[in-house]
PDB file of C-alpha atoms in Angstrom:
ATOM      1  CA  UNK T 172     -42.215  -3.393  30.588  1.00 41.00           C
ATOM      2  CA  UNK T 173     -38.995  -5.328  31.168  1.00 40.00           C
ATOM      3  CA  UNK T 174     -39.212  -7.589  28.139  1.00 40.00           C
ATOM      4  CA  UNK T 175     -38.991  -4.839  25.465  1.00 42.00           C
ATOM      5  CA  UNK T 176     -35.865  -3.550  27.208  1.00 42.00           C
ATOM      6  CA  UNK T 177     -34.241  -6.950  27.486  1.00 40.00           C
ATOM      7  CA  UNK T 178     -34.776  -7.814  23.863  1.00 42.00           C
ATOM      8  CA  UNK T 179     -32.759  -4.974  22.342  1.00 43.00           C
ATOM      9  CA  UNK T 180     -30.100  -5.398  25.016  1.00 48.00           C
ATOM     10  CA  UNK T 181     -29.878  -9.078  24.207  1.00 48.00           C
ATOM     11  CA  UNK T 182     -29.618  -8.314  20.507  1.00 40.00           C
ATOM     12  CA  UNK T 183     -26.872  -5.808  21.234  1.00 39.00           C
ATOM     13  CA  UNK T 184     -24.932  -8.342  23.308  1.00 46.00           C
ATOM     14  CA  UNK T 185     -25.380 -10.987  20.628  1.00 47.00           C
ATOM     15  CA  UNK T 186     -24.125  -8.604  17.929  1.00 41.00           C
ATOM     16  CA  UNK T 187     -21.075  -7.748  20.007  1.00 48.00           C
ATOM     17  CA  UNK T 188     -20.431 -11.421  20.646  1.00 52.00           C
ATOM     18  CA  UNK T 189     -20.628 -12.191  16.932  1.00 52.00           C
ATOM     19  CA  UNK T 190     -18.263  -9.333  16.119  1.00 51.00           C
ATOM     20  CA  UNK T 191     -15.803 -10.455  18.802  1.00 58.00           C
ATOM     21  CA  UNK T 192     -15.918 -14.030  17.521  1.00 63.00           C
ATOM     22  CA  UNK T 193     -15.252 -12.847  13.956  1.00 63.00           C
ATOM     23  CA  UNK T 194     -12.193 -10.836  14.977  1.00 63.00           C
ATOM     24  CA  UNK T 195     -10.953 -13.639  17.213  1.00 71.00           C
ATOM     25  CA  UNK T 196     -11.177 -16.061  14.289  1.00 72.00           C
ATOM     26  CA  UNK T 197      -9.328 -13.576  12.074  1.00 69.00           C
ATOM     27  CA  UNK T 198      -6.400 -13.194  14.471  1.00 72.00           C
ATOM     28  CA  UNK T 199      -6.184 -16.949  15.041  1.00 78.00           C
ATOM     29  CA  UNK T 200      -5.986 -17.611  11.307  1.00 77.00           C
ATOM     30  CA  UNK T 201      -3.408 -14.868  10.848  1.00 76.00           C
ATOM     31  CA  UNK T 202      -1.293 -16.136  13.745  1.00 80.00           C
ATOM     32  CA  UNK T 203      -1.222 -19.652  12.249  1.00 83.00           C
ATOM     33  CA  UNK T 204       0.078 -18.330   8.916  1.00 83.00           C
ATOM     34  CA  UNK T 205       3.847 -18.331   9.400  1.00 88.00           C
ATOM     35  CA  UNK T 206       4.473 -16.653   6.044  1.00 88.00           C
ATOM     36  CA  UNK T 207       2.159 -13.769   6.974  1.00 88.00           C
ATOM     37  CA  UNK T 208       3.882 -13.335  10.339  1.00 92.00           C
ATOM     38  CA  UNK T 209       7.285 -13.340   8.635  1.00 93.00           C
ATOM     39  CA  UNK T 210       6.043 -10.709   6.181  1.00 92.00           C
ATOM     40  CA  UNK T 211       4.650  -8.569   8.995  1.00 92.00           C
ATOM     41  CA  UNK T 212       7.967  -8.758  10.854  1.00 95.00           C
ATOM     42  CA  UNK T 213       9.906  -7.688   7.744  1.00 95.00           C
ATOM     43  CA  UNK T 214       7.579  -4.750   7.111  1.00 94.00           C
ATOM     44  CA  UNK T 215       7.593  -3.693  10.771  1.00 95.00           C
ATOM     45  CA  UNK T 216      11.396  -3.885  10.863  1.00 96.00           C
ATOM     46  CA  UNK T 217      11.764  -1.576   7.869  1.00 95.00           C
ATOM     47  CA  UNK T 218       9.162   0.828   9.263  1.00 95.00           C
ATOM     48  CA  UNK T 219      11.064   1.035  12.559  1.00 96.00           C
ATOM     49  CA  UNK T 220      14.403   1.517  10.789  1.00 94.00           C
ATOM     50  CA  UNK T 221      12.914   4.258   8.608  1.00 94.00           C
ATOM     51  CA  UNK T 222      11.365   6.023  11.603  1.00 94.00           C
ATOM     52  CA  UNK T 223      14.624   5.893  13.574  1.00 94.00           C
ATOM     53  CA  UNK T 224      16.891   6.726  10.622  1.00 92.00           C
ATOM     54  CA  UNK T 225      17.988  10.149  11.981  1.00 92.00           C
ATOM     55  CA  UNK T 226      19.001   8.493  15.257  1.00 93.00           C
ATOM     56  CA  UNK T 227      20.717   5.313  14.045  1.00 93.00           C
ATOM     57  CA  UNK T 228      22.258   6.387  10.720  1.00 91.00           C
ATOM     58  CA  UNK T 229      26.040   6.587  11.333  1.00 91.00           C
ATOM     59  CA  UNK T 230      26.681   9.335   8.746  1.00 91.00           C
ATOM     60  CA  UNK T 231      24.982  12.159   6.884  1.00 90.00           C
ATOM     61  CA  UNK T 232      23.414  10.445   3.844  1.00 91.00           C
ATOM     62  CA  UNK T 233      23.964  13.484   1.587  1.00 89.00           C
ATOM     63  CA  UNK T 234      27.468  14.488   2.680  1.00 88.00           C
ATOM     64  CA  UNK T 235      30.111  13.394   0.117  1.00 89.00           C
ATOM     65  CA  UNK T 236      33.687  12.382   0.992  1.00 86.00           C
ATOM     66  CA  UNK T 237      35.671  11.835  -2.195  1.00 87.00           C
ATOM     67  CA  UNK T 238      38.620  10.446  -0.244  1.00 85.00           C
ATOM     68  CA  UNK T 239      36.533   7.385   0.663  1.00 87.00           C
ATOM     69  CA  UNK T 240      34.609   6.768  -2.554  1.00 87.00           C
ATOM     70  CA  UNK T 241      33.771   3.212  -3.649  1.00 87.00           C
ATOM     71  CA  UNK T 242      35.029   1.637  -0.421  1.00 87.00           C
ATOM     72  CA  UNK T 243      33.949  -1.959   0.164  1.00 88.00           C
ATOM     73  CA  UNK T 244      32.085  -2.926   3.362  1.00 90.00           C
ATOM     74  CA  UNK T 245      34.281  -2.476   6.433  1.00 88.00           C
ATOM     75  CA  UNK T 246      34.124  -1.779  10.137  1.00 86.00           C
ATOM     76  CA  UNK T 247      33.916   1.954   9.468  1.00 89.00           C
ATOM     77  CA  UNK T 248      31.303   1.693   6.717  1.00 88.00           C
ATOM     78  CA  UNK T 249      29.331  -1.512   7.230  1.00 92.00           C
ATOM     79  CA  UNK T 250      27.857  -1.552   3.710  1.00 92.00           C
ATOM     80  CA  UNK T 251      30.625   0.429   2.014  1.00 89.00           C
ATOM     81  CA  UNK T 252      30.468   3.816   0.306  1.00 90.00           C
ATOM     82  CA  UNK T 253      29.188   4.995  -3.074  1.00 90.00           C
ATOM     83  CA  UNK T 254      30.924   6.828  -5.915  1.00 87.00           C
ATOM     84  CA  UNK T 255      30.875  10.075  -3.906  1.00 89.00           C
ATOM     85  CA  UNK T 256      32.065   8.563  -0.625  1.00 89.00           C
ATOM     86  CA  UNK T 257      28.629   8.631   1.034  1.00 92.00           C
ATOM     87  CA  UNK T 258      27.794   5.890   3.520  1.00 93.00           C
ATOM     88  CA  UNK T 259      25.480   3.337   1.879  1.00 93.00           C
ATOM     89  CA  UNK T 260      23.928   2.169   5.158  1.00 94.00           C
ATOM     90  CA  UNK T 261      22.900   5.712   6.039  1.00 93.00           C
ATOM     91  CA  UNK T 262      21.471   6.255   2.568  1.00 94.00           C
ATOM     92  CA  UNK T 263      19.545   2.972   2.781  1.00 94.00           C
ATOM     93  CA  UNK T 264      17.989   3.962   6.098  1.00 94.00           C
ATOM     94  CA  UNK T 265      16.913   7.389   4.860  1.00 95.00           C
ATOM     95  CA  UNK T 266      15.918   5.890   1.512  1.00 93.00           C
ATOM     96  CA  UNK T 267      13.520   3.577   3.338  1.00 94.00           C
ATOM     97  CA  UNK T 268      11.606   6.652   4.493  1.00 93.00           C
ATOM     98  CA  UNK T 269      11.142   7.862   0.914  1.00 93.00           C
ATOM     99  CA  UNK T 270      10.225   4.458  -0.533  1.00 92.00           C
ATOM    100  CA  UNK T 271       7.764   3.569   2.228  1.00 94.00           C
ATOM    101  CA  UNK T 272       6.235   7.048   2.183  1.00 94.00           C
ATOM    102  CA  UNK T 273       5.700   6.907  -1.582  1.00 93.00           C
ATOM    103  CA  UNK T 274       4.264   3.388  -1.416  1.00 93.00           C
ATOM    104  CA  UNK T 275       1.863   4.097   1.448  1.00 94.00           C
ATOM    105  CA  UNK T 276       0.727   7.593   0.446  1.00 95.00           C
ATOM    106  CA  UNK T 277       0.143   6.672  -3.195  1.00 94.00           C
ATOM    107  CA  UNK T 278      -1.850   3.626  -2.132  1.00 94.00           C
ATOM    108  CA  UNK T 279      -3.961   5.616   0.338  1.00 95.00           C
ATOM    109  CA  UNK T 280      -4.629   8.357  -2.225  1.00 95.00           C
ATOM    110  CA  UNK T 281      -5.466   5.903  -5.005  1.00 94.00           C
ATOM    111  CA  UNK T 282      -7.640   3.802  -2.707  1.00 94.00           C
ATOM    112  CA  UNK T 283      -9.563   6.865  -1.486  1.00 95.00           C
ATOM    113  CA  UNK T 284     -10.513   7.956  -5.002  1.00 95.00           C
ATOM    114  CA  UNK T 285     -11.078   4.383  -6.186  1.00 94.00           C
ATOM    115  CA  UNK T 286     -13.380   3.580  -3.252  1.00 94.00           C
ATOM    116  CA  UNK T 287     -15.575   6.590  -3.939  1.00 93.00           C
ATOM    117  CA  UNK T 288     -15.812   5.831  -7.660  1.00 93.00           C
ATOM    118  CA  UNK T 289     -16.380   2.116  -7.056  1.00 93.00           C
ATOM    119  CA  UNK T 290     -19.173   2.637  -4.519  1.00 93.00           C
ATOM    120  CA  UNK T 291     -20.910   5.242  -6.680  1.00 92.00           C
ATOM    121  CA  UNK T 292     -20.607   2.978  -9.724  1.00 92.00           C
ATOM    122  CA  UNK T 293     -21.871  -0.150  -7.970  1.00 89.00           C
ATOM    123  CA  UNK T 294     -24.624   1.502  -5.957  1.00 88.00           C
ATOM    124  CA  UNK T 295     -26.227   3.739  -8.586  1.00 89.00           C
ATOM    125  CA  UNK T 296     -25.442   1.678 -11.704  1.00 81.00           C
ATOM    126  CA  UNK T 297     -26.925   2.661 -15.069  1.00 85.00           C
ATOM    127  CA  UNK T 298     -25.013   5.288 -17.077  1.00 90.00           C
ATOM    128  CA  UNK T 299     -22.827   6.321 -14.130  1.00 89.00           C
ATOM    129  CA  UNK T 300     -21.610   2.734 -13.797  1.00 89.00           C
ATOM    130  CA  UNK T 301     -20.928   2.461 -17.539  1.00 91.00           C
ATOM    131  CA  UNK T 302     -19.017   5.748 -17.658  1.00 93.00           C
ATOM    132  CA  UNK T 303     -16.783   5.015 -14.653  1.00 92.00           C
ATOM    133  CA  UNK T 304     -16.046   1.449 -15.728  1.00 92.00           C
ATOM    134  CA  UNK T 305     -15.170   2.446 -19.302  1.00 92.00           C
ATOM    135  CA  UNK T 306     -12.718   5.033 -17.976  1.00 90.00           C
ATOM    136  CA  UNK T 307     -11.214   2.361 -15.723  1.00 90.00           C
ATOM    137  CA  UNK T 308     -10.921  -0.039 -18.664  1.00 89.00           C
ATOM    138  CA  UNK T 309      -9.018   2.569 -20.650  1.00 88.00           C
ATOM    139  CA  UNK T 310      -6.598   3.195 -17.776  1.00 85.00           C
ATOM    140  CA  UNK T 311      -6.077  -0.517 -17.163  1.00 85.00           C
ATOM    141  CA  UNK T 312      -5.239  -1.018 -20.831  1.00 85.00           C
ATOM    142  CA  UNK T 313      -1.916   0.777 -20.229  1.00 80.00           C
ATOM    143  CA  UNK T 314       0.945  -0.941 -18.349  1.00 79.00           C
ATOM    144  CA  UNK T 315       1.354   0.706 -14.961  1.00 77.00           C
ATOM    145  CA  UNK T 316       4.944   1.844 -15.444  1.00 81.00           C
ATOM    146  CA  UNK T 317       4.172   3.420 -18.841  1.00 84.00           C
ATOM    147  CA  UNK T 318       1.179   5.306 -17.464  1.00 83.00           C
ATOM    148  CA  UNK T 319       3.239   6.497 -14.507  1.00 85.00           C
ATOM    149  CA  UNK T 320       6.040   7.576 -16.856  1.00 86.00           C
ATOM    150  CA  UNK T 321       3.588   9.570 -18.971  1.00 86.00           C
ATOM    151  CA  UNK T 322       2.139  11.337 -15.928  1.00 88.00           C
ATOM    152  CA  UNK T 323       5.547  12.168 -14.439  1.00 89.00           C
ATOM    153  CA  UNK T 324       6.732  13.410 -17.836  1.00 87.00           C
ATOM    154  CA  UNK T 325       3.833  15.862 -17.873  1.00 88.00           C
ATOM    155  CA  UNK T 326       4.026  16.932 -14.223  1.00 87.00           C
ATOM    156  CA  UNK T 327       7.811  16.864 -13.846  1.00 85.00           C
ATOM    157  CA  UNK T 328      10.297  14.795 -11.860  1.00 83.00           C
ATOM    158  CA  UNK T 329       9.744  14.940  -8.103  1.00 86.00           C
ATOM    159  CA  UNK T 330       8.701  12.727  -5.214  1.00 88.00           C
ATOM    160  CA  UNK T 331       5.284  14.388  -5.019  1.00 90.00           C
ATOM    161  CA  UNK T 332       4.595  13.782  -8.696  1.00 90.00           C
ATOM    162  CA  UNK T 333       5.653  10.148  -8.344  1.00 91.00           C
ATOM    163  CA  UNK T 334       3.073   9.724  -5.579  1.00 92.00           C
ATOM    164  CA  UNK T 335       0.397  11.271  -7.821  1.00 92.00           C
ATOM    165  CA  UNK T 336       1.394   9.101 -10.793  1.00 91.00           C
ATOM    166  CA  UNK T 337       1.415   5.834  -8.834  1.00 91.00           C
ATOM    167  CA  UNK T 338      -1.856   6.748  -7.101  1.00 92.00           C
ATOM    168  CA  UNK T 339      -3.469   7.521 -10.450  1.00 89.00           C
ATOM    169  CA  UNK T 340      -2.866   3.986 -11.671  1.00 85.00           C
ATOM    170  CA  UNK T 341      -4.204   2.541  -8.404  1.00 90.00           C
ATOM    171  CA  UNK T 342      -7.611   4.188  -8.860  1.00 92.00           C
ATOM    172  CA  UNK T 343      -9.113   1.813 -11.497  1.00 92.00           C
ATOM    173  CA  UNK T 344      -7.915  -1.280  -9.616  1.00 91.00           C
ATOM    174  CA  UNK T 345      -9.600  -0.235  -6.375  1.00 94.00           C
ATOM    175  CA  UNK T 346     -12.669   1.040  -8.222  1.00 94.00           C
ATOM    176  CA  UNK T 347     -13.315  -2.326  -9.870  1.00 93.00           C
ATOM    177  CA  UNK T 348     -12.820  -4.269  -6.622  1.00 92.00           C
ATOM    178  CA  UNK T 349     -15.106  -1.937  -4.646  1.00 93.00           C
ATOM    179  CA  UNK T 350     -17.734  -1.935  -7.392  1.00 92.00           C
ATOM    180  CA  UNK T 351     -17.939  -5.739  -7.403  1.00 90.00           C
ATOM    181  CA  UNK T 352     -18.208  -5.905  -3.620  1.00 89.00           C
ATOM    182  CA  UNK T 353     -20.825  -3.137  -3.578  1.00 90.00           C
ATOM    183  CA  UNK T 354     -22.970  -4.953  -6.131  1.00 89.00           C
ATOM    184  CA  UNK T 355     -22.924  -8.064  -3.929  1.00 87.00           C
ATOM    185  CA  UNK T 356     -23.819  -6.269  -0.687  1.00 85.00           C
ATOM    186  CA  UNK T 357     -26.440  -4.048  -2.347  1.00 84.00           C
ATOM    187  CA  UNK T 358     -28.506  -7.116  -3.275  1.00 82.00           C
ATOM    188  CA  UNK T 359     -28.824  -8.314   0.336  1.00 79.00           C
ATOM    189  CA  UNK T 360     -32.300  -8.160   1.890  1.00 81.00           C
ATOM    190  CA  UNK T 361     -31.360  -6.012   4.861  1.00 78.00           C
ATOM    191  CA  UNK T 362     -30.264  -3.209   2.509  1.00 79.00           C
ATOM    192  CA  UNK T 363     -33.754  -3.216   0.976  1.00 77.00           C
ATOM    193  CA  UNK T 364     -35.249  -3.157   4.468  1.00 84.00           C
ATOM    194  CA  UNK T 365     -33.109  -0.192   5.509  1.00 82.00           C
ATOM    195  CA  UNK T 366     -34.030   1.670   2.336  1.00 80.00           C
ATOM    196  CA  UNK T 367     -37.726   0.971   2.967  1.00 82.00           C
ATOM    197  CA  UNK T 368     -37.352   2.498   6.439  1.00 84.00           C
ATOM    198  CA  UNK T 369     -36.370   5.783   4.805  1.00 80.00           C
ATOM    199  CA  UNK T 370     -32.570   5.705   5.155  1.00 79.00           C
ATOM    200  CA  UNK T 371     -30.710   8.073   2.823  1.00 82.00           C
ATOM    201  CA  UNK T 372     -28.275   6.833   0.186  1.00 81.00           C
ATOM    202  CA  UNK T 373     -25.397   8.411   2.111  1.00 84.00           C
ATOM    203  CA  UNK T 374     -26.313   6.495   5.272  1.00 84.00           C
ATOM    204  CA  UNK T 375     -26.801   3.216   3.417  1.00 84.00           C
ATOM    205  CA  UNK T 376     -23.475   3.520   1.610  1.00 85.00           C
ATOM    206  CA  UNK T 377     -21.227   4.578   4.480  1.00 82.00           C
ATOM    207  CA  UNK T 378     -23.085   3.005   7.412  1.00 84.00           C
ATOM    208  CA  UNK T 379     -24.049  -0.373   5.966  1.00 83.00           C
ATOM    209  CA  UNK T 380     -22.293  -1.080   2.649  1.00 85.00           C
ATOM    210  CA  UNK T 381     -18.792   0.267   3.212  1.00 86.00           C
ATOM    211  CA  UNK T 382     -18.129  -1.598   6.514  1.00 83.00           C
ATOM    212  CA  UNK T 383     -18.991  -4.857   4.734  1.00 83.00           C
ATOM    213  CA  UNK T 384     -16.539  -4.354   1.866  1.00 86.00           C
ATOM    214  CA  UNK T 385     -13.505  -3.240   3.883  1.00 86.00           C
ATOM    215  CA  UNK T 386     -11.809  -6.656   3.854  1.00 84.00           C
ATOM    216  CA  UNK T 387     -10.940  -6.835   0.128  1.00 88.00           C
ATOM    217  CA  UNK T 388      -9.895  -3.173   0.224  1.00 91.00           C
ATOM    218  CA  UNK T 389      -7.396  -3.833   3.038  1.00 89.00           C
ATOM    219  CA  UNK T 390      -5.955  -6.853   1.242  1.00 89.00           C
ATOM    220  CA  UNK T 391      -5.616  -5.017  -2.064  1.00 91.00           C
ATOM    221  CA  UNK T 392      -4.051  -1.991  -0.357  1.00 93.00           C
ATOM    222  CA  UNK T 393      -1.435  -4.156   1.368  1.00 91.00           C
ATOM    223  CA  UNK T 394      -0.524  -5.876  -1.884  1.00 90.00           C
ATOM    224  CA  UNK T 395      -0.526  -2.643  -3.872  1.00 93.00           C
ATOM    225  CA  UNK T 396       1.998  -0.975  -1.561  1.00 94.00           C
ATOM    226  CA  UNK T 397       4.586  -3.488  -2.781  1.00 92.00           C
ATOM    227  CA  UNK T 398       3.742  -2.699  -6.406  1.00 91.00           C
ATOM    228  CA  UNK T 399       3.862   1.029  -5.683  1.00 93.00           C
ATOM    229  CA  UNK T 400       7.351   0.747  -4.172  1.00 93.00           C
ATOM    230  CA  UNK T 401       8.610  -1.114  -7.248  1.00 92.00           C
ATOM    231  CA  UNK T 402       7.051   1.431  -9.615  1.00 91.00           C
ATOM    232  CA  UNK T 403       8.443   4.384  -7.656  1.00 90.00           C
ATOM    233  CA  UNK T 404      11.908   2.797  -7.578  1.00 91.00           C
ATOM    234  CA  UNK T 405      11.714   2.159 -11.329  1.00 90.00           C
ATOM    235  CA  UNK T 406      10.827   5.805 -11.983  1.00 90.00           C
ATOM    236  CA  UNK T 407      13.725   6.988  -9.824  1.00 89.00           C
ATOM    237  CA  UNK T 408      16.031   4.516 -11.560  1.00 89.00           C
ATOM    238  CA  UNK T 409      15.070   6.111 -14.880  1.00 87.00           C
ATOM    239  CA  UNK T 410      15.694   9.584 -13.482  1.00 86.00           C
ATOM    240  CA  UNK T 411      11.995  10.504 -13.378  1.00 87.00           C
ATOM    241  CA  UNK T 412      11.410  10.206  -9.647  1.00 84.00           C
ATOM    242  CA  UNK T 413      13.186  11.442  -6.528  1.00 83.00           C
ATOM    243  CA  UNK T 414      16.144  13.561  -7.574  1.00 84.00           C
ATOM    244  CA  UNK T 415      19.712  13.375  -6.195  1.00 82.00           C
ATOM    245  CA  UNK T 416      21.179  13.919  -3.693  1.00 84.00           C
ATOM    246  CA  UNK T 417      18.055  12.770  -1.810  1.00 86.00           C
ATOM    247  CA  UNK T 418      18.607   9.095  -0.933  1.00 89.00           C
ATOM    248  CA  UNK T 419      16.107   6.750  -2.562  1.00 90.00           C
ATOM    249  CA  UNK T 420      16.528   3.074  -3.372  1.00 92.00           C
ATOM    250  CA  UNK T 421      15.799   3.398  -7.091  1.00 91.00           C
ATOM    251  CA  UNK T 422      18.190   6.339  -7.390  1.00 91.00           C
ATOM    252  CA  UNK T 423      20.877   4.356  -5.568  1.00 91.00           C
ATOM    253  CA  UNK T 424      20.474   1.525  -8.066  1.00 91.00           C
ATOM    254  CA  UNK T 425      20.790   3.971 -10.935  1.00 89.00           C
ATOM    255  CA  UNK T 426      23.921   5.593  -9.462  1.00 88.00           C
ATOM    256  CA  UNK T 427      25.593   2.226  -8.903  1.00 88.00           C
ATOM    257  CA  UNK T 428      24.949   0.581 -12.271  1.00 88.00           C
ATOM    258  CA  UNK T 429      28.061   2.162 -13.811  1.00 86.00           C
ATOM    259  CA  UNK T 430      30.237   0.502 -11.155  1.00 88.00           C
ATOM    260  CA  UNK T 431      28.544  -2.885 -10.957  1.00 86.00           C
ATOM    261  CA  UNK T 432      31.562  -4.766 -12.348  1.00 86.00           C
ATOM    262  CA  UNK T 433      34.056  -3.703  -9.660  1.00 85.00           C
ATOM    263  CA  UNK T 434      31.824  -2.216  -6.914  1.00 87.00           C
ATOM    264  CA  UNK T 435      28.728  -4.468  -6.873  1.00 90.00           C
ATOM    265  CA  UNK T 436      27.813  -3.436  -3.339  1.00 90.00           C
ATOM    266  CA  UNK T 437      26.467  -0.140  -4.697  1.00 91.00           C
ATOM    267  CA  UNK T 438      23.556  -1.954  -6.324  1.00 92.00           C
ATOM    268  CA  UNK T 439      23.457  -5.123  -4.224  1.00 93.00           C
ATOM    269  CA  UNK T 440      22.233  -3.614  -0.967  1.00 93.00           C
ATOM    270  CA  UNK T 441      19.509  -1.306  -2.399  1.00 93.00           C
ATOM    271  CA  UNK T 442      18.301  -4.232  -4.506  1.00 93.00           C
ATOM    272  CA  UNK T 443      18.093  -6.478  -1.441  1.00 95.00           C
ATOM    273  CA  UNK T 444      16.200  -3.772   0.467  1.00 94.00           C
ATOM    274  CA  UNK T 445      13.606  -3.450  -2.311  1.00 95.00           C
ATOM    275  CA  UNK T 446      13.315  -7.244  -2.565  1.00 95.00           C
ATOM    276  CA  UNK T 447      12.775  -7.727   1.169  1.00 95.00           C
ATOM    277  CA  UNK T 448      10.165  -4.976   1.517  1.00 95.00           C
ATOM    278  CA  UNK T 449       8.203  -6.206  -1.506  1.00 94.00           C
ATOM    279  CA  UNK T 450       8.304  -9.806  -0.268  1.00 95.00           C
ATOM    280  CA  UNK T 451       7.235  -8.639   3.197  1.00 94.00           C
ATOM    281  CA  UNK T 452       4.166  -6.775   1.943  1.00 94.00           C
ATOM    282  CA  UNK T 453       3.205  -9.605  -0.424  1.00 93.00           C
ATOM    283  CA  UNK T 454       3.473 -12.274   2.282  1.00 92.00           C
ATOM    284  CA  UNK T 455       1.500 -10.159   4.735  1.00 91.00           C
ATOM    285  CA  UNK T 456      -1.122  -9.325   2.102  1.00 89.00           C
ATOM    286  CA  UNK T 457      -1.564 -12.989   1.201  1.00 87.00           C
ATOM    287  CA  UNK T 458      -1.951 -13.809   4.887  1.00 86.00           C
ATOM    288  CA  UNK T 459      -4.585 -11.109   5.329  1.00 86.00           C
ATOM    289  CA  UNK T 460      -6.501 -12.452   2.335  1.00 82.00           C
ATOM    290  CA  UNK T 461      -6.546 -15.972   3.779  1.00 79.00           C
ATOM    291  CA  UNK T 462      -7.473 -14.775   7.276  1.00 78.00           C
ATOM    292  CA  UNK T 463     -10.293 -12.539   6.061  1.00 75.00           C
ATOM    293  CA  UNK T 464     -11.742 -15.236   3.778  1.00 65.00           C
ATOM    294  CA  UNK T 465     -14.543 -16.987   5.709  1.00 56.00           C
ATOM    295  CA  UNK T 466     -14.187 -20.061   3.458  1.00 56.00           C
ATOM    296  CA  UNK T 467     -10.496 -20.441   4.211  1.00 55.00           C
ATOM    297  CA  UNK T 468      -9.391 -23.003   6.767  1.00 53.00           C
ATOM    298  CA  UNK T 469      -5.684 -22.226   6.564  1.00 49.00           C
TER     299      UNK T 469
END
């Protein structure tokens, strides 16, 4: 009577041990990647600054003061003021909230739809696969910024519509990645065994396939956030995104371009902020990819 009980318990312990070893190996690889750690620190720093913006911003980011317009960095205004006398540091801090929110929400929304389409396409195949992949091919044929511009032009200029536009372009990218991973996992023998035991498609997909394809999704999501931030900033720069006086990095670049010859700080600091955040997400995403790759010894 004791042996049947010990066997499943032993299998359970062994499975937990394997899972623990896998995660331990992942964190060790990630910790050894100095570039990934640097990227994570940059991203975490901007997230903290954005979260604490109402507490640490020295001035109201929307309140103009024409008597102090176009001031260079000083003790009173560390990063100077813009053409309406607003404190650039305060606008950068509050702008980080908009840029990070757009990047993260658009990526989550696009990934959610793309994952569903990719799993359905890879698992069921046949005409469903052909239809979804042809739609994805058509969307991928357009440059991301042009597709986003077209969508925002139809929906109107606002932060919400920017999120929808950027998410829309993310869908085919995630769908193709998930489809390829699903096709690989679906061919494994244990999936056939589970199906033979009478498991439903829903259980097979979300209980056994999805957990095994999470790694490439996480990596792609991390990398896409950087792309989403650039696209959102570009739309705002063109006047199609977040509208003034709401502080946003792309809008700040657009407002400062007329004064770049004698007040370069108006565009310098928002540009540096965008550069650092994008580099941070890219470095962290590359580190995740290396750490999650079982063939990588980095």
